[in-house]
Amino acid sequence: MYQTLLTEVKNLIFYISINRESKLNALNIQTLSEIKTAVLSTYDDHSVSAIIITGSGKKAFAAGADIEEFAKFNVEEGTRMSADGHAVLRAIENCPKPVIAAINGFALGGGNELAMSCHIRVASENAKFGQPEVNLGIIPGYAGTQRLAQLVGKGKALELLMTADIIDAQTALNFGLINYVVPQENLIAKCEEIIEKIKSKSPLAISSIIRCVNAHYEKKIDGNNAEINEFGNFFGSEDFVEGTTAFLERRKANFKGH
Ligand code: COA
């Protein structure tokens, strides 16, 4: 079904692996479009409760947008490339199910931007991060100037964006760019461990958390109002009745997502 991705559903987890290993999983237009289709397909799919995105091989998560492809673009094509890329990454950011980036090597340029659009980032020890676009006489086009500042703060973001410095996984962890660093052989297992914790919670609450936290960064939405409304709605949900009843009956809650 996909030309540039390997996908699989196992144990309610949708695994997406960018499959352009010989090009260090560089993101061409087709790959991004397929990632968007794959992620959107999970929104209403009850056989999926979480997504893990990774890169094929042991060297790269994604080494950026495909330079060979965009090198010949004109202004119109460049603008469309950026707008379309933004839409792909927003589909990930707004996914109602948790999306974890399993960063197994280089996450540069568009690769780092892809990782930053995921809800949680786990990296292997060999991972390297950076926004090297200024080396190519361009700037990030997939919201790197926005999400990097959100994750690491304005000062560090400006430094990384202007110097094109490549940082290692430990530094990325110290900066708050990623959540964990683990040995490469444990990378997917660590992501699955996090998902296992989330899976036992109310799916309604998980998607609400994602919407409320994202609301903080949406200029047209008041995040506090979003939380007040979302919170109130829970009082009409079966998951809320189940969660509070299970607590009072000293048993484990069994959430249905209603
Ligand atoms: N776009 C297109 N092709 C890319 C790519 C990208 N962003 N990154 C790597 N590749 C390709 C290389 O051209 C090479 O292809 P080839 O074997 O057909 O020549 C292949 O992937 C392997 O890359 P190579 O450069 O030989 O590996 P390396 O280990 O020497 O270097 C990097 C690894 C990541 C340091 C280097 O590939 C690099 O700098 N990539 C570009 C990073 C970048 O600027 N990204 C932001 C883009 S906006």
mmCIF file of C-alpha atoms and ligand atoms in Angstrom:
data_model
loop_
_atom_site.group_PDB
_atom_site.id
_atom_site.type_symbol
_atom_site.label_atom_id
_atom_site.label_comp_id
_atom_site.label_asym_id
_atom_site.label_seq_id
_atom_site.Cartn_x
_atom_site.Cartn_y
_atom_site.Cartn_z
ATOM 1 C CA MET A 1 0.000 0.000 0.000
ATOM 2 C CA TYR A 2 2.830 2.436 0.858
ATOM 3 C CA GLN A 3 5.903 2.885 -1.364
ATOM 4 C CA THR A 4 8.161 4.579 1.195
ATOM 5 C CA LEU A 5 6.892 3.244 4.536
ATOM 6 C CA LEU A 6 6.735 -0.095 6.281
ATOM 7 C CA THR A 7 3.656 -0.340 8.493
ATOM 8 C CA GLU A 8 2.331 -2.939 10.873
ATOM 9 C CA VAL A 9 -0.312 -3.103 13.623
ATOM 10 C CA LYS A 10 0.609 -5.269 16.611
ATOM 11 C CA ASN A 11 -0.917 -5.290 20.061
ATOM 12 C CA LEU A 12 -2.940 -2.125 19.265
ATOM 13 C CA ILE A 13 0.235 -0.230 18.265
ATOM 14 C CA PHE A 14 0.618 1.110 14.713
ATOM 15 C CA TYR A 15 4.306 0.953 13.749
ATOM 16 C CA ILE A 16 5.396 3.281 10.947
ATOM 17 C CA SER A 17 8.944 2.923 9.649
ATOM 18 C CA ILE A 18 10.273 5.324 7.027
ATOM 19 C CA ASN A 19 11.760 2.941 4.485
ATOM 20 C CA ARG A 20 14.405 4.858 2.508
ATOM 21 C CA GLU A 21 17.433 3.539 4.322
ATOM 22 C CA SER A 22 19.869 4.123 1.443
ATOM 23 C CA LYS A 23 18.920 7.847 1.543
ATOM 24 C CA LEU A 24 19.054 7.959 5.362
ATOM 25 C CA ASN A 25 15.235 8.060 5.311
ATOM 26 C CA ALA A 26 15.217 11.549 3.776
ATOM 27 C CA LEU A 27 11.660 12.833 3.570
ATOM 28 C CA ASN A 28 10.527 13.379 0.001
ATOM 29 C CA ILE A 29 7.055 14.671 -0.867
ATOM 30 C CA GLN A 30 5.720 11.142 -1.303
ATOM 31 C CA THR A 31 7.029 9.974 2.082
ATOM 32 C CA LEU A 32 5.418 12.907 3.878
ATOM 33 C CA SER A 33 2.144 12.363 2.067
ATOM 34 C CA GLU A 34 2.204 8.664 3.011
ATOM 35 C CA ILE A 35 2.962 9.496 6.650
ATOM 36 C CA LYS A 36 -0.058 11.811 6.675
ATOM 37 C CA THR A 37 -2.326 9.142 5.156
ATOM 38 C CA ALA A 38 -1.026 6.529 7.604
ATOM 39 C CA VAL A 39 -1.508 8.727 10.665
ATOM 40 C CA LEU A 40 -4.964 9.974 9.599
ATOM 41 C CA SER A 41 -6.056 6.357 9.037
ATOM 42 C CA THR A 42 -5.680 5.703 12.774
ATOM 43 C CA TYR A 43 -7.861 8.583 13.989
ATOM 44 C CA ASP A 44 -11.087 6.502 14.036
ATOM 45 C CA ASP A 45 -9.518 3.044 13.939
ATOM 46 C CA HIS A 46 -10.385 1.106 17.087
ATOM 47 C CA SER A 47 -7.668 -1.469 16.385
ATOM 48 C CA VAL A 48 -5.020 1.214 17.053
ATOM 49 C CA SER A 49 -4.429 2.940 20.373
ATOM 50 C CA ALA A 50 -0.954 4.426 19.791
ATOM 51 C CA ILE A 51 1.601 5.053 17.043
ATOM 52 C CA ILE A 52 5.375 4.605 16.946
ATOM 53 C CA ILE A 53 7.249 6.359 14.124
ATOM 54 C CA THR A 54 10.836 5.320 13.413
ATOM 55 C CA GLY A 55 13.342 5.090 10.566
ATOM 56 C CA SER A 56 14.558 1.928 8.837
ATOM 57 C CA GLY A 57 18.080 0.756 9.624
ATOM 58 C CA LYS A 58 20.376 1.728 12.478
ATOM 59 C CA LYS A 59 21.759 5.010 11.209
ATOM 60 C CA ALA A 60 18.942 7.473 10.651
ATOM 61 C CA PHE A 61 15.481 8.424 11.841
ATOM 62 C CA ALA A 62 15.329 10.907 8.934
ATOM 63 C CA ALA A 63 18.233 13.016 7.664
ATOM 64 C CA GLY A 64 15.960 15.849 6.548
ATOM 65 C CA ALA A 65 13.792 16.825 3.651
ATOM 66 C CA ASP A 66 15.030 15.286 0.402
ATOM 67 C CA ILE A 67 17.586 17.851 -0.782
ATOM 68 C CA GLU A 68 17.875 16.269 -4.219
ATOM 69 C CA GLU A 69 14.118 16.695 -4.716
ATOM 70 C CA PHE A 70 13.644 20.266 -3.461
ATOM 71 C CA ALA A 71 16.923 21.686 -4.867
ATOM 72 C CA LYS A 72 15.151 22.450 -8.154
ATOM 73 C CA PHE A 73 11.921 23.881 -6.681
ATOM 74 C CA ASN A 74 10.800 27.441 -7.493
ATOM 75 C CA VAL A 75 9.140 29.918 -5.074
ATOM 76 C CA GLU A 76 5.667 28.524 -5.646
ATOM 77 C CA GLU A 77 6.789 24.913 -5.201
ATOM 78 C CA GLY A 78 8.831 25.822 -2.118
ATOM 79 C CA THR A 79 5.832 27.533 -0.517
ATOM 80 C CA ARG A 80 3.620 24.538 -1.274
ATOM 81 C CA MET A 81 6.276 22.144 0.069
ATOM 82 C CA SER A 82 6.304 24.010 3.386
ATOM 83 C CA ALA A 83 2.514 24.374 3.662
ATOM 84 C CA ASP A 84 1.992 20.687 2.884
ATOM 85 C CA GLY A 85 4.724 19.677 5.356
ATOM 86 C CA HIS A 86 3.118 21.796 8.068
ATOM 87 C CA ALA A 87 -0.200 20.021 7.433
ATOM 88 C CA VAL A 88 1.428 16.581 7.712
ATOM 89 C CA LEU A 89 3.049 17.412 11.028
ATOM 90 C CA ARG A 90 -0.155 18.985 12.361
ATOM 91 C CA ALA A 91 -1.945 15.710 11.561
ATOM 92 C CA ILE A 92 0.590 14.003 13.840
ATOM 93 C CA GLU A 93 0.459 16.669 16.567
ATOM 94 C CA ASN A 94 -3.358 16.597 16.625
ATOM 95 C CA CYS A 95 -3.623 12.812 16.470
ATOM 96 C CA PRO A 96 -6.106 11.774 19.201
ATOM 97 C CA LYS A 97 -3.835 8.824 20.072
ATOM 98 C CA PRO A 98 -0.317 9.138 21.482
ATOM 99 C CA VAL A 99 2.402 9.295 18.834
ATOM 100 C CA ILE A 100 5.961 8.436 19.901
ATOM 101 C CA ALA A 101 9.044 9.107 17.801
ATOM 102 C CA ALA A 102 11.609 6.312 18.160
ATOM 103 C CA ILE A 103 14.688 8.225 17.012
ATOM 104 C CA ASN A 104 17.216 5.633 15.902
ATOM 105 C CA GLY A 105 19.934 7.883 14.460
ATOM 106 C CA PHE A 106 20.130 11.188 12.565
ATOM 107 C CA ALA A 107 17.132 13.487 13.133
ATOM 108 C CA LEU A 108 18.199 16.462 11.049
ATOM 109 C CA GLY A 109 16.164 19.249 9.470
ATOM 110 C CA GLY A 110 12.787 17.823 8.494
ATOM 111 C CA GLY A 111 13.670 14.672 10.466
ATOM 112 C CA ASN A 112 13.959 16.656 13.672
ATOM 113 C CA GLU A 113 10.803 18.573 12.742
ATOM 114 C CA LEU A 114 8.969 15.272 12.257
ATOM 115 C CA ALA A 115 10.192 14.051 15.657
ATOM 116 C CA MET A 116 9.127 17.326 17.287
ATOM 117 C CA SER A 117 5.575 16.966 15.980
ATOM 118 C CA CYS A 118 5.231 13.662 17.867
ATOM 119 C CA HIS A 119 3.913 13.763 21.435
ATOM 120 C CA ILE A 120 6.896 11.984 23.012
ATOM 121 C CA ARG A 121 10.470 11.431 21.768
ATOM 122 C CA VAL A 122 12.696 8.491 22.708
ATOM 123 C CA ALA A 123 16.196 8.370 21.193
ATOM 124 C CA SER A 124 18.915 5.767 20.869
ATOM 125 C CA GLU A 125 22.391 6.656 22.125
ATOM 126 C CA ASN A 126 23.700 7.205 18.574
ATOM 127 C CA ALA A 127 20.984 9.752 17.704
ATOM 128 C CA LYS A 128 22.027 13.190 16.466
ATOM 129 C CA PHE A 129 19.820 16.244 16.249
ATOM 130 C CA GLY A 130 19.999 19.540 14.428
ATOM 131 C CA GLN A 131 18.465 22.039 12.051
ATOM 132 C CA PRO A 132 21.260 22.445 9.472
ATOM 133 C CA GLU A 133 19.116 24.349 6.916
ATOM 134 C CA VAL A 134 21.180 27.547 7.118
ATOM 135 C CA ASN A 135 24.100 25.513 5.706
ATOM 136 C CA LEU A 136 21.965 25.122 2.571
ATOM 137 C CA GLY A 137 21.051 28.805 2.436
ATOM 138 C CA ILE A 138 17.489 28.197 3.628
ATOM 139 C CA ILE A 139 15.480 27.970 6.870
ATOM 140 C CA PRO A 140 13.426 25.123 8.357
ATOM 141 C CA GLY A 141 10.112 24.766 6.515
ATOM 142 C CA TYR A 142 8.273 22.182 8.600
ATOM 143 C CA ALA A 143 7.679 24.346 11.696
ATOM 144 C CA GLY A 144 11.199 23.930 13.070
ATOM 145 C CA THR A 145 11.375 27.603 14.034
ATOM 146 C CA GLN A 146 8.153 27.154 16.014
ATOM 147 C CA ARG A 147 8.340 23.755 17.714
ATOM 148 C CA LEU A 148 12.050 23.928 18.570
ATOM 149 C CA ALA A 149 11.443 27.143 20.518
ATOM 150 C CA GLN A 150 8.459 25.499 22.253
ATOM 151 C CA LEU A 151 10.550 22.504 23.335
ATOM 152 C CA VAL A 152 13.949 23.965 24.224
ATOM 153 C CA GLY A 153 13.123 27.666 24.747
ATOM 154 C CA LYS A 154 13.844 30.673 22.553
ATOM 155 C CA GLY A 155 17.524 31.115 23.415
ATOM 156 C CA LYS A 156 18.660 27.561 22.725
ATOM 157 C CA ALA A 157 16.390 27.359 19.673
ATOM 158 C CA LEU A 158 17.890 30.493 18.142
ATOM 159 C CA GLU A 159 21.393 29.187 18.798
ATOM 160 C CA LEU A 160 20.705 25.773 17.233
ATOM 161 C CA LEU A 161 18.885 27.313 14.252
ATOM 162 C CA MET A 162 21.559 29.939 13.552
ATOM 163 C CA THR A 163 24.679 27.821 14.163
ATOM 164 C CA ALA A 164 23.327 24.607 12.542
ATOM 165 C CA ASP A 165 25.065 22.771 15.388
ATOM 166 C CA ILE A 166 24.448 19.037 15.542
ATOM 167 C CA ILE A 167 23.909 17.811 19.105
ATOM 168 C CA ASP A 168 24.117 14.305 20.503
ATOM 169 C CA ALA A 169 21.331 12.461 22.314
ATOM 170 C CA GLN A 170 22.551 13.307 25.817
ATOM 171 C CA THR A 171 22.661 17.018 24.980
ATOM 172 C CA ALA A 172 19.192 16.793 23.412
ATOM 173 C CA LEU A 173 17.983 15.193 26.636
ATOM 174 C CA ASN A 174 19.547 17.971 28.724
ATOM 175 C CA PHE A 175 17.893 20.586 26.471
ATOM 176 C CA GLY A 176 14.459 18.976 26.908
ATOM 177 C CA LEU A 177 14.252 18.178 23.199
ATOM 178 C CA ILE A 178 13.715 14.467 23.927
ATOM 179 C CA ASN A 179 12.207 12.450 26.785
ATOM 180 C CA TYR A 180 14.643 9.515 27.052
ATOM 181 C CA VAL A 181 17.938 8.156 25.706
ATOM 182 C CA VAL A 182 18.316 4.370 25.624
ATOM 183 C CA PRO A 183 20.644 1.814 23.986
ATOM 184 C CA GLN A 184 19.542 1.224 20.392
ATOM 185 C CA GLU A 185 18.468 -2.372 21.072
ATOM 186 C CA ASN A 186 16.004 -1.107 23.719
ATOM 187 C CA LEU A 187 14.553 1.750 21.662
ATOM 188 C CA ILE A 188 11.243 0.236 20.556
ATOM 189 C CA ALA A 189 10.795 -1.581 23.886
ATOM 190 C CA LYS A 190 11.091 1.751 25.743
ATOM 191 C CA CYS A 191 8.430 3.284 23.477
ATOM 192 C CA GLU A 192 6.192 0.251 24.062
ATOM 193 C CA GLU A 193 6.699 0.537 27.823
ATOM 194 C CA ILE A 194 5.443 4.137 27.756
ATOM 195 C CA ILE A 195 2.487 3.134 25.575
ATOM 196 C CA GLU A 196 1.597 0.282 27.953
ATOM 197 C CA LYS A 197 1.214 2.834 30.768
ATOM 198 C CA ILE A 198 -0.963 5.112 28.639
ATOM 199 C CA LYS A 199 -3.086 2.230 27.288
ATOM 200 C CA SER A 200 -4.584 1.496 30.705
ATOM 201 C CA LYS A 201 -5.974 5.039 30.974
ATOM 202 C CA SER A 202 -9.210 6.407 29.563
ATOM 203 C CA PRO A 203 -8.775 6.969 25.793
ATOM 204 C CA LEU A 204 -11.176 9.902 26.161
ATOM 205 C CA ALA A 205 -8.884 11.492 28.731
ATOM 206 C CA ILE A 206 -5.764 10.865 26.636
ATOM 207 C CA SER A 207 -7.169 12.569 23.533
ATOM 208 C CA SER A 208 -8.455 15.419 25.690
ATOM 209 C CA ILE A 209 -4.984 15.901 27.216
ATOM 210 C CA ILE A 210 -3.496 16.102 23.702
ATOM 211 C CA ARG A 211 -6.093 18.709 22.617
ATOM 212 C CA CYS A 212 -5.679 20.826 25.770
ATOM 213 C CA VAL A 213 -1.868 20.897 25.684
ATOM 214 C CA ASN A 214 -1.905 21.690 21.948
ATOM 215 C CA ALA A 215 -4.435 24.472 22.658
ATOM 216 C CA HIS A 216 -1.755 26.319 24.635
ATOM 217 C CA TYR A 217 0.200 26.829 21.419
ATOM 218 C CA GLU A 218 -2.775 27.761 19.206
ATOM 219 C CA LYS A 219 -3.070 31.529 19.024
ATOM 220 C CA LYS A 220 -6.789 31.432 18.195
ATOM 221 C CA ILE A 221 -7.707 29.183 21.136
ATOM 222 C CA ASP A 222 -7.651 30.019 24.846
ATOM 223 C CA GLY A 223 -6.049 26.942 26.415
ATOM 224 C CA ASN A 224 -7.574 27.583 29.828
ATOM 225 C CA ASN A 225 -11.086 27.769 28.368
ATOM 226 C CA ALA A 226 -10.366 24.646 26.339
ATOM 227 C CA GLU A 227 -9.455 22.812 29.547
ATOM 228 C CA ILE A 228 -12.499 24.092 31.452
ATOM 229 C CA ASN A 229 -14.835 22.891 28.685
ATOM 230 C CA GLU A 230 -13.070 19.558 28.201
ATOM 231 C CA PHE A 231 -12.993 18.951 31.957
ATOM 232 C CA GLY A 232 -16.701 19.669 32.305
ATOM 233 C CA ASN A 233 -17.611 17.293 29.490
ATOM 234 C CA PHE A 234 -16.014 14.372 31.349
ATOM 235 C CA PHE A 235 -18.797 14.537 33.935
ATOM 236 C CA GLY A 236 -21.134 13.197 31.268
ATOM 237 C CA SER A 237 -18.825 10.337 30.236
ATOM 238 C CA GLU A 238 -18.906 6.621 31.082
ATOM 239 C CA ASP A 239 -15.106 6.607 31.544
ATOM 240 C CA PHE A 240 -15.403 9.173 34.353
ATOM 241 C CA VAL A 241 -18.090 7.091 36.115
ATOM 242 C CA GLU A 242 -15.950 3.947 35.659
ATOM 243 C CA GLY A 243 -12.740 5.630 36.855
ATOM 244 C CA THR A 244 -14.223 7.160 39.999
ATOM 245 C CA THR A 245 -16.320 4.046 40.794
ATOM 246 C CA ALA A 246 -13.259 1.785 40.373
ATOM 247 C CA PHE A 247 -11.282 4.006 42.749
ATOM 248 C CA LEU A 248 -14.029 3.914 45.370
ATOM 249 C CA GLU A 249 -14.410 0.134 44.954
ATOM 250 C CA ARG A 250 -10.605 -0.290 45.181
ATOM 251 C CA ARG A 251 -10.344 -2.045 41.829
ATOM 252 C CA LYS A 252 -8.596 -1.319 38.522
ATOM 253 C CA ALA A 253 -10.634 0.766 36.092
ATOM 254 C CA ASN A 254 -11.679 -0.772 32.790
ATOM 255 C CA PHE A 255 -12.099 2.156 30.409
ATOM 256 C CA LYS A 256 -14.117 1.847 27.205
ATOM 257 C CA GLY A 257 -13.449 5.269 25.701
ATOM 258 C CA HIS A 258 -17.066 6.550 25.951
HETATM 259 N N1 COA B 1 18.290 14.552 1.244
HETATM 260 C C1 COA B 1 18.620 13.726 0.246
HETATM 261 N N2 COA B 1 19.515 12.737 0.340
HETATM 262 C C2 COA B 1 20.139 12.598 1.524
HETATM 263 C C3 COA B 1 19.857 13.420 2.621
HETATM 264 C C4 COA B 1 18.888 14.437 2.456
HETATM 265 N N3 COA B 1 18.517 15.260 3.442
HETATM 266 N N4 COA B 1 20.646 13.053 3.654
HETATM 267 C C5 COA B 1 21.386 12.014 3.224
HETATM 268 N N5 COA B 1 21.080 11.739 1.938
HETATM 269 C C6 COA B 1 21.624 10.681 1.060
HETATM 270 C C7 COA B 1 23.029 11.039 0.569
HETATM 271 O O1 COA B 1 22.953 11.897 -0.555
HETATM 272 C C8 COA B 1 23.553 9.663 0.236
HETATM 273 O O2 COA B 1 22.982 9.248 -0.978
HETATM 274 P P1 COA B 1 23.896 8.495 -2.108
HETATM 275 O O3 COA B 1 24.453 7.281 -1.397
HETATM 276 O O4 COA B 1 22.937 8.166 -3.200
HETATM 277 O O5 COA B 1 24.955 9.477 -2.477
HETATM 278 C C9 COA B 1 22.972 8.796 1.328
HETATM 279 O O6 COA B 1 21.824 9.496 1.815
HETATM 280 C C10 COA B 1 23.912 8.547 2.494
HETATM 281 O O7 COA B 1 24.321 9.810 2.996
HETATM 282 P P2 COA B 1 25.872 10.213 3.217
HETATM 283 O O8 COA B 1 25.952 11.709 3.185
HETATM 284 O O9 COA B 1 26.737 9.466 2.252
HETATM 285 O O10 COA B 1 26.115 9.657 4.680
HETATM 286 P P3 COA B 1 27.188 10.192 5.747
HETATM 287 O O11 COA B 1 27.183 9.199 6.850
HETATM 288 O O12 COA B 1 28.473 10.515 5.090
HETATM 289 O O13 COA B 1 26.592 11.589 6.284
HETATM 290 C C11 COA B 1 24.836 13.056 7.118
HETATM 291 C C12 COA B 1 25.385 11.605 7.022
HETATM 292 C C13 COA B 1 23.449 12.970 7.763
HETATM 293 C C14 COA B 1 25.772 13.915 7.972
HETATM 294 C C15 COA B 1 24.727 13.649 5.694
HETATM 295 O O14 COA B 1 24.022 12.731 4.875
HETATM 296 C C16 COA B 1 23.998 14.978 5.631
HETATM 297 O O15 COA B 1 24.564 16.004 5.975
HETATM 298 N N6 COA B 1 22.736 14.957 5.161
HETATM 299 C C17 COA B 1 21.964 16.174 4.990
HETATM 300 C C18 COA B 1 21.462 16.710 6.301
HETATM 301 C C19 COA B 1 20.681 17.997 6.096
HETATM 302 O O16 COA B 1 21.214 19.032 5.724
HETATM 303 N N7 COA B 1 19.375 17.927 6.354
HETATM 304 C C20 COA B 1 18.504 19.056 6.285
HETATM 305 C C21 COA B 1 17.847 19.123 4.965
HETATM 306 S S1 COA B 1 16.788 20.542 4.854
#
